[in-house]
Short mmCIF file of C-alpha atoms and ligand atoms in Angstrom, two decimals:
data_model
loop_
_atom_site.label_atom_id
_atom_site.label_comp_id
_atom_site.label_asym_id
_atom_site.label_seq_id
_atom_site.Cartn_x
_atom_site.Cartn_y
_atom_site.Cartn_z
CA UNK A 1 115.56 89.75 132.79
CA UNK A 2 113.97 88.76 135.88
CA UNK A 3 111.53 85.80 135.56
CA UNK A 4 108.96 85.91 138.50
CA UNK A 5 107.38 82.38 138.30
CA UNK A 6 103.99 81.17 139.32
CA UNK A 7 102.11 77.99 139.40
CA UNK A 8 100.64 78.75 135.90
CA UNK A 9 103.82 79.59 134.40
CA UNK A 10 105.32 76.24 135.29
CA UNK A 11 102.53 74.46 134.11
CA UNK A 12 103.01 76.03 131.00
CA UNK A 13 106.77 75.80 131.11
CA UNK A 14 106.25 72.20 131.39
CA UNK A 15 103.77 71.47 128.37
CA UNK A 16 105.61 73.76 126.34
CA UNK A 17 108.73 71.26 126.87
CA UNK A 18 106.68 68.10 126.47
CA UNK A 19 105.74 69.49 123.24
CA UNK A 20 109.08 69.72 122.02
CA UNK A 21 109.96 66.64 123.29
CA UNK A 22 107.66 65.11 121.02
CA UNK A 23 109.96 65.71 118.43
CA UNK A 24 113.12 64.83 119.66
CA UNK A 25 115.64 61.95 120.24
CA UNK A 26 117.82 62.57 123.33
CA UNK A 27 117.02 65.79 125.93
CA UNK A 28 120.58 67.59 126.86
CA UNK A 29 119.85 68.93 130.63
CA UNK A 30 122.13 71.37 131.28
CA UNK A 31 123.11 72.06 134.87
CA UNK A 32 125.71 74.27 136.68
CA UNK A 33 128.80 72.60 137.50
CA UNK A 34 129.20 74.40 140.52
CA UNK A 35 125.62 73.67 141.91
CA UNK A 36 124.42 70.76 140.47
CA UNK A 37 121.61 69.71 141.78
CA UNK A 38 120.49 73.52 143.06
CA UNK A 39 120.00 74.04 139.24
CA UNK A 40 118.64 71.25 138.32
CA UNK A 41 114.51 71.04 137.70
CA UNK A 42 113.01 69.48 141.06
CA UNK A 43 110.27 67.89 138.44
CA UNK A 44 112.88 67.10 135.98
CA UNK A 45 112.74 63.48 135.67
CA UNK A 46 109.17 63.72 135.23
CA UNK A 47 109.23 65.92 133.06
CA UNK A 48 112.03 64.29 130.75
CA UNK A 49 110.27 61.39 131.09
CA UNK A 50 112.19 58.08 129.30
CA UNK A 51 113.51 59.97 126.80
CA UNK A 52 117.34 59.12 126.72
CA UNK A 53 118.91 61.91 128.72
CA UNK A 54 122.83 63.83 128.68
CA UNK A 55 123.60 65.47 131.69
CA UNK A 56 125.66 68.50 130.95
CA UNK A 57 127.81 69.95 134.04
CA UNK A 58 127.90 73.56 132.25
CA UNK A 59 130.42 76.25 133.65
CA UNK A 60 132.99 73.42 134.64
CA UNK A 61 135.85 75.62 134.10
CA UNK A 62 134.35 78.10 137.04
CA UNK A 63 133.77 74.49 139.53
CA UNK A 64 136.29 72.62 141.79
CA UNK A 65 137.23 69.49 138.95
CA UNK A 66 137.62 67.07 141.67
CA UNK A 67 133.79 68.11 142.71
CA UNK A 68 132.89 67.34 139.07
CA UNK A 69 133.96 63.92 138.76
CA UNK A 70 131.98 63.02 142.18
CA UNK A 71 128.64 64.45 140.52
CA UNK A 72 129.43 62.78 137.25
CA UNK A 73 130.21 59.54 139.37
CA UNK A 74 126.75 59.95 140.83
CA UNK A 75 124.80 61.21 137.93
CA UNK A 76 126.32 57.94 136.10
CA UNK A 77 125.27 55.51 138.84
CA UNK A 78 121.85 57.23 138.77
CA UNK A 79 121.96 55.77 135.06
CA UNK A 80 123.02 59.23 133.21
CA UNK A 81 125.26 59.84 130.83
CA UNK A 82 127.44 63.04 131.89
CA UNK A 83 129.76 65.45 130.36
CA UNK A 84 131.61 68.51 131.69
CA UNK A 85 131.61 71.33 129.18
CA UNK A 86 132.68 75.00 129.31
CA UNK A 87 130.12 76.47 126.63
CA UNK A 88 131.70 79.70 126.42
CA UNK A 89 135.06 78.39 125.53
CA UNK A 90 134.36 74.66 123.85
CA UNK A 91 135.41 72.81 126.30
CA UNK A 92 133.93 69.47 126.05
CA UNK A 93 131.38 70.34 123.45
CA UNK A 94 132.91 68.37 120.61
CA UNK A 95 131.88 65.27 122.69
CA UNK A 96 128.09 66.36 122.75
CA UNK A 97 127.04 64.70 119.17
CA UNK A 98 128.89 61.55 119.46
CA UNK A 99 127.37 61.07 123.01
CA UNK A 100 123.76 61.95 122.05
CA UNK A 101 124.54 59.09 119.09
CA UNK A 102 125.11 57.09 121.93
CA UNK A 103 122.16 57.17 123.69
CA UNK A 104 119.79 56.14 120.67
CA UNK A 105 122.46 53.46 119.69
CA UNK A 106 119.05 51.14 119.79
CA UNK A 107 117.06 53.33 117.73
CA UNK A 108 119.78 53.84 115.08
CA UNK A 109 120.06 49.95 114.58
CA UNK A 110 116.85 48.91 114.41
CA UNK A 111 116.29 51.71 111.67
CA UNK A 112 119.68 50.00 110.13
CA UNK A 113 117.63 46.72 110.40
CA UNK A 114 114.95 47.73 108.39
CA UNK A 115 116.97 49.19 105.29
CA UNK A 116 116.30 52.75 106.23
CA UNK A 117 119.81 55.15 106.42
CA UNK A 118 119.75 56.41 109.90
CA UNK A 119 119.16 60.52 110.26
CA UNK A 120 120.79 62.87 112.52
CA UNK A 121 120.33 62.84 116.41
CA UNK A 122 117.64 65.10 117.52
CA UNK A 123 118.00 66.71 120.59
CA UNK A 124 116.78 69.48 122.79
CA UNK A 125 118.57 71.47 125.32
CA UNK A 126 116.61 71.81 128.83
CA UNK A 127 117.51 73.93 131.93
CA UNK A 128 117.08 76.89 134.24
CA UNK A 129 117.66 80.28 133.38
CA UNK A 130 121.33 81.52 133.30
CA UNK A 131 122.57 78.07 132.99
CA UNK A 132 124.16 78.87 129.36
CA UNK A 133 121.73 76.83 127.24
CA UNK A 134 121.73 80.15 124.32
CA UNK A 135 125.94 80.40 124.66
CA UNK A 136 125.49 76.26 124.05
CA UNK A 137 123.37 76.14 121.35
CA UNK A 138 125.59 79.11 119.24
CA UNK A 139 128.68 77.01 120.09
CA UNK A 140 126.93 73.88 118.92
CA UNK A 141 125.79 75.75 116.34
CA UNK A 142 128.88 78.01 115.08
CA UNK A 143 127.41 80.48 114.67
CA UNK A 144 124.84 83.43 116.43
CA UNK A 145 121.16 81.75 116.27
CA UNK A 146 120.32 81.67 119.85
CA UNK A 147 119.45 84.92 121.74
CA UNK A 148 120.39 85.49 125.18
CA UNK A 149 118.22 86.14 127.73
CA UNK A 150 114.95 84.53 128.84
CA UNK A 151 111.43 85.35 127.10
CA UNK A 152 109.53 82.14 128.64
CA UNK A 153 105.97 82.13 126.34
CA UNK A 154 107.02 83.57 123.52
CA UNK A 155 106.86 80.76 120.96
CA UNK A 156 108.26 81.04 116.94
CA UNK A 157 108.07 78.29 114.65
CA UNK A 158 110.81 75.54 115.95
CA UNK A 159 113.51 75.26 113.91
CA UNK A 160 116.47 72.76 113.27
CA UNK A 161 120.21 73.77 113.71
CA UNK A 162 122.21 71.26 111.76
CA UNK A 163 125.74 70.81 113.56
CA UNK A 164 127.70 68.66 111.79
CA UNK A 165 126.38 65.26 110.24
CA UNK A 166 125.61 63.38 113.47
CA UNK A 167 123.02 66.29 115.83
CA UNK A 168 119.95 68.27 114.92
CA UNK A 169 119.27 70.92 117.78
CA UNK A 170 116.06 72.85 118.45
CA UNK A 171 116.85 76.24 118.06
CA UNK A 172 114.41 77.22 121.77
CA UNK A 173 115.83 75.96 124.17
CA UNK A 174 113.22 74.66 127.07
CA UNK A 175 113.55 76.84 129.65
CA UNK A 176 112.93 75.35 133.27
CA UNK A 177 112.08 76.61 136.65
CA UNK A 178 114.74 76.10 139.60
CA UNK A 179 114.40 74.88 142.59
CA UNK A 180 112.88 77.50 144.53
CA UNK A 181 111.10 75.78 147.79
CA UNK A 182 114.09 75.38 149.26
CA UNK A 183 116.33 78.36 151.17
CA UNK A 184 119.70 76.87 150.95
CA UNK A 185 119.34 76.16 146.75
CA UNK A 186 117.64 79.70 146.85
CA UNK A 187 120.97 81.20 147.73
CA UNK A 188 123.17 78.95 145.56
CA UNK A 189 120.91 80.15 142.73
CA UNK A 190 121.62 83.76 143.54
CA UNK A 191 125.74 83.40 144.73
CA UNK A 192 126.50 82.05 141.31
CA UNK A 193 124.01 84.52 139.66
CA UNK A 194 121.48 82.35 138.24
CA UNK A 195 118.82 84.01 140.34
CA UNK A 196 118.80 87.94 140.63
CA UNK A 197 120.38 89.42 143.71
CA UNK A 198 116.89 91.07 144.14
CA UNK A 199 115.27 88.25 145.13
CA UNK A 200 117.28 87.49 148.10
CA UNK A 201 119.01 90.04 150.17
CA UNK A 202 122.35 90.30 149.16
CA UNK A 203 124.06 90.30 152.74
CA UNK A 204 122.32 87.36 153.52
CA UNK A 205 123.50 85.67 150.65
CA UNK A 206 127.22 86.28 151.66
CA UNK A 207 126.98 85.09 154.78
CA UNK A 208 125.32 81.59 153.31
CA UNK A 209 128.24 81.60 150.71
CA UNK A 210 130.69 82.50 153.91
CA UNK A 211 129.49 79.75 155.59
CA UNK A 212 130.15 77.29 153.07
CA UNK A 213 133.66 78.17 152.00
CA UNK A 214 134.62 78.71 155.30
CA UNK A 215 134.22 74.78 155.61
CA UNK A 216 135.13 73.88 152.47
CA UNK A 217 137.84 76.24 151.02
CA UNK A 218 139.01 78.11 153.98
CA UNK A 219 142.38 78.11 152.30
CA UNK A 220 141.06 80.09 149.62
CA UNK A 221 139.32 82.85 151.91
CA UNK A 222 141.84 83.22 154.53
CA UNK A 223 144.48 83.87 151.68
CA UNK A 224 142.11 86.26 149.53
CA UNK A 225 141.07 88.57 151.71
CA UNK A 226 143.86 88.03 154.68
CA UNK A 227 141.78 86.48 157.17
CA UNK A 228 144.57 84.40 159.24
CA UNK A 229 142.38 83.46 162.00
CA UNK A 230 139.50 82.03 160.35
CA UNK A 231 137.59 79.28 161.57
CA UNK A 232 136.54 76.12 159.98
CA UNK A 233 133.03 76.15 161.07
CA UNK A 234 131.09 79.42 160.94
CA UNK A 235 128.08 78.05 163.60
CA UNK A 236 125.86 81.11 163.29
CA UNK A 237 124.62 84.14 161.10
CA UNK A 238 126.31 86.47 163.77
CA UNK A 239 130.08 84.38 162.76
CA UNK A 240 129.70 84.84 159.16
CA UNK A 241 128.47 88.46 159.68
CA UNK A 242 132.08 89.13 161.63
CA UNK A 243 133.85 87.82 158.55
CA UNK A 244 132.18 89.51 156.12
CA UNK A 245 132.72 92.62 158.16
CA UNK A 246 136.59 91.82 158.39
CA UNK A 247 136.57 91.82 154.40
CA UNK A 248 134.47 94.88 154.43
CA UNK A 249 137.38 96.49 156.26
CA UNK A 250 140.02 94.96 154.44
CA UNK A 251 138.76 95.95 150.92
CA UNK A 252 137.50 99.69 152.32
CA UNK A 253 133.73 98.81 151.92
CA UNK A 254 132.86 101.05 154.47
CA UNK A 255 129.95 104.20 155.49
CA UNK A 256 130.63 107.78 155.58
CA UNK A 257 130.74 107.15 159.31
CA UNK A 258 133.44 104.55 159.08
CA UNK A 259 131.31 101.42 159.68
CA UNK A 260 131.20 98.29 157.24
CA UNK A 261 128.48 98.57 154.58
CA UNK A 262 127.89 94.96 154.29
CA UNK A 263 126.02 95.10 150.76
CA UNK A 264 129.08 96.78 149.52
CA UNK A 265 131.43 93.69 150.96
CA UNK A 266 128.49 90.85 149.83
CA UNK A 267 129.18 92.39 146.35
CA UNK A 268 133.16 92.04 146.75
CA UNK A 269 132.68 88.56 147.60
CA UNK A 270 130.10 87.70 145.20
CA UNK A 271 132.26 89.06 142.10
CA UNK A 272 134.92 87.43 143.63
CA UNK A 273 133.06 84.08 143.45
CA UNK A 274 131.20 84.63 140.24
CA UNK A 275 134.20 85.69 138.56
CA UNK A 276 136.70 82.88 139.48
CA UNK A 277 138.85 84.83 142.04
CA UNK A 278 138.17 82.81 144.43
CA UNK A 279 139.19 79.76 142.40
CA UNK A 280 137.51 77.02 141.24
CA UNK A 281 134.58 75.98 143.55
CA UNK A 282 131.58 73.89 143.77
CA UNK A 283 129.30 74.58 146.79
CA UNK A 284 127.76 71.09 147.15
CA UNK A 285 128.33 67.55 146.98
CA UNK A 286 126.76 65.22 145.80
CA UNK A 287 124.47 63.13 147.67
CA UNK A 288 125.27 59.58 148.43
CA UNK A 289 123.56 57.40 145.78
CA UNK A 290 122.09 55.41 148.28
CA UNK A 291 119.99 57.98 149.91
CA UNK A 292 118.71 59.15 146.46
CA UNK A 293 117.51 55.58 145.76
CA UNK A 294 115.58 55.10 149.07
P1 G4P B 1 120.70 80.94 129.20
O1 G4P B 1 120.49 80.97 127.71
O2 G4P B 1 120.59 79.56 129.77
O3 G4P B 1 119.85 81.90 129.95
O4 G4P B 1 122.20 81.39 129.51
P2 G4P B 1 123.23 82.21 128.59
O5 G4P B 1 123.68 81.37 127.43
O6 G4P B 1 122.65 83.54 128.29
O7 G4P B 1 124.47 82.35 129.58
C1 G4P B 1 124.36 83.03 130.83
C2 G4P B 1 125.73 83.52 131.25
O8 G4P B 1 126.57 82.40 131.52
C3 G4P B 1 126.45 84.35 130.19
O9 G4P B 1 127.21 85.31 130.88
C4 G4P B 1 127.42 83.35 129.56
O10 G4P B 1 128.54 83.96 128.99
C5 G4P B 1 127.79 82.53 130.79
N1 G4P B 1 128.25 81.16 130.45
C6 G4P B 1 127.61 80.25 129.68
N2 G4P B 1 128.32 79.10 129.63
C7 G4P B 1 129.45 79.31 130.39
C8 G4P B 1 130.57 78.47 130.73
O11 G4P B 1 130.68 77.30 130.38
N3 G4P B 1 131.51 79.06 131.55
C9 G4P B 1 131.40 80.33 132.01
N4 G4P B 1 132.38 80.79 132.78
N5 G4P B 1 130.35 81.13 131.69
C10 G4P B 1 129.39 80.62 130.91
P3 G4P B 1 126.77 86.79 131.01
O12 G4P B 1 127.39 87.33 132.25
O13 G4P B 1 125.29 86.94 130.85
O14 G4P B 1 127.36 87.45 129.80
P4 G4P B 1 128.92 87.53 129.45
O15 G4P B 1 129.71 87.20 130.67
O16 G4P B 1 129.15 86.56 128.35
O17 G4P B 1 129.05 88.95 129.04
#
């Protein structure tokens, strides 16, 4: 489902989370390995507030490892704690409860301190669309209790999914909004899917996602889809256009009258990508910590 946000529906996006967070320990922001900051909330730290936070790099097992540890490194010297999970599989999610334990170490001991017996973690799981937060909270949960897809605004009573002695989870997740005012994150969000392909035209999209491998995993392309000669550096729309017409060849994307249809080869690539035949990528890096502290 298509979620076409406004102004008032982030407003209300963003009290309906406060609420929530009201009742809860530790907030688990969940991310996409392979974009991490693209699909992270731009208002997120406001919104999360002081609450003790877990960063979880969803979707790990579809992003470049090596690219994972450098946005755990930085997530961690912005003061985070981090884990890489793969909520479909498991991967990773074992480590959720004793982490989120962790973070309200202090809370747990002064409640020691004063004779009471310390309760379960409580924790909420934040993010944008797509990200996997309903595949999360069934694997959390072990069982079906989350549905998938997105109804922002439609509210039940909140409930509690025990997991094990040590985590309580809200059953809702808190859905957030992406980053949407700027282009580039706009087509992150749609190559890796979180973000319909309607939204953005799909050729355009390719070429962005061309672009960016070309520079960073031009291994990967030239050997997929036989493209010896590639450059390093695609300069211009017009250079990524040529190679995305050279795959549209290659894979026999083509018109009635024997040109490329360029949707048709935006689509090869974009499976390609989404579905790990390319490999394992990430298509950013992190930023240097210094410039996010200035
Ligand atoms: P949401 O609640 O945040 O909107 O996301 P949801 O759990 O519905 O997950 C969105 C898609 O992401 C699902 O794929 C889900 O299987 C996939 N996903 C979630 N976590 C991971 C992960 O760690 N790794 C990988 N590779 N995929 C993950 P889908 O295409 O909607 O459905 P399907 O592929 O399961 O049929």
């Amino acid at each position: 489902m298509t979620i076409q946000w406004f102004p008032g529906h982030m407003t209300r996006a963003k009290r309906q989370i406060e609420d929530k967070l009201k009742l809860i320990d530790v907030a688990l922001e969940l991310i996409d390995a392979r974009i991490p900051q693209s699909s992270r909330n731009p208002m997120i730290d406001e919104i999360v507030g002081t609450k003790p936070r877990l960063i979880l790099l969803n979707k790990a097992d579809l992003a470049d490892p090596e690219r994972t540890a450098a946005w755990s490194a930085y997530f961690r010297a912005l003061g985070h704690e981090t884990l890489a999970i793969d909520a479909n599989v498991g991967t990773g999610v074992k480590e959720i409860p004793a982490k989120t334990r962790e973070l309200m170490r202090a809370k747990i001991e002064r409640q020691i301190s004063k004779g009471m017996n310390p309760r379960p973690a409580r924790a909420l799981i934040v993010g944008i669309p797509n990200v996997g937060k309903s595949t999360l909270i069934n694997r959390l949960a072990g069982r079906n209790v989350a549905a998938t897809g997105d109804r922002p605004g439609v509210t039940k009573g909140q409930q509690w999914i025990r997991t094990g002695s040590e985590l309580e989870l809200l059953d809702t997740p808190g859905i957030l909004w992406p980053k949407f005012e700027d282009p580039e994150a706009g087509y992150r969000l749609a190559a890796t899917g979180a973000i319909k392909e309607e939204v953005l035209h799909i050729d355009e999209v390719a070429c962005f996602v061309l672009q960016v491998l070309a520079a960073e995993y031009g291994d990967t392309l030239k050997e997929r889809y036989g493209l010896p000669d590639l450059p390093d550096v695609l300069p211009d729309i017009q250079s990524a256009v040529e190679v995305l017409e050279a795959i549209g060849r290659r894979r026999g994307c083509l018109t009635g009258g024997g040109h490329v249809d360029y949707e048709k080869a935006a689509g090869v690539l974009l499976r390609d990508l989404r579905s790990g035949k390319l490999g394992r990528l990430t298509l950013e890096m992190p930023p240097t910590v210094s410039d996010k502290l200035k």
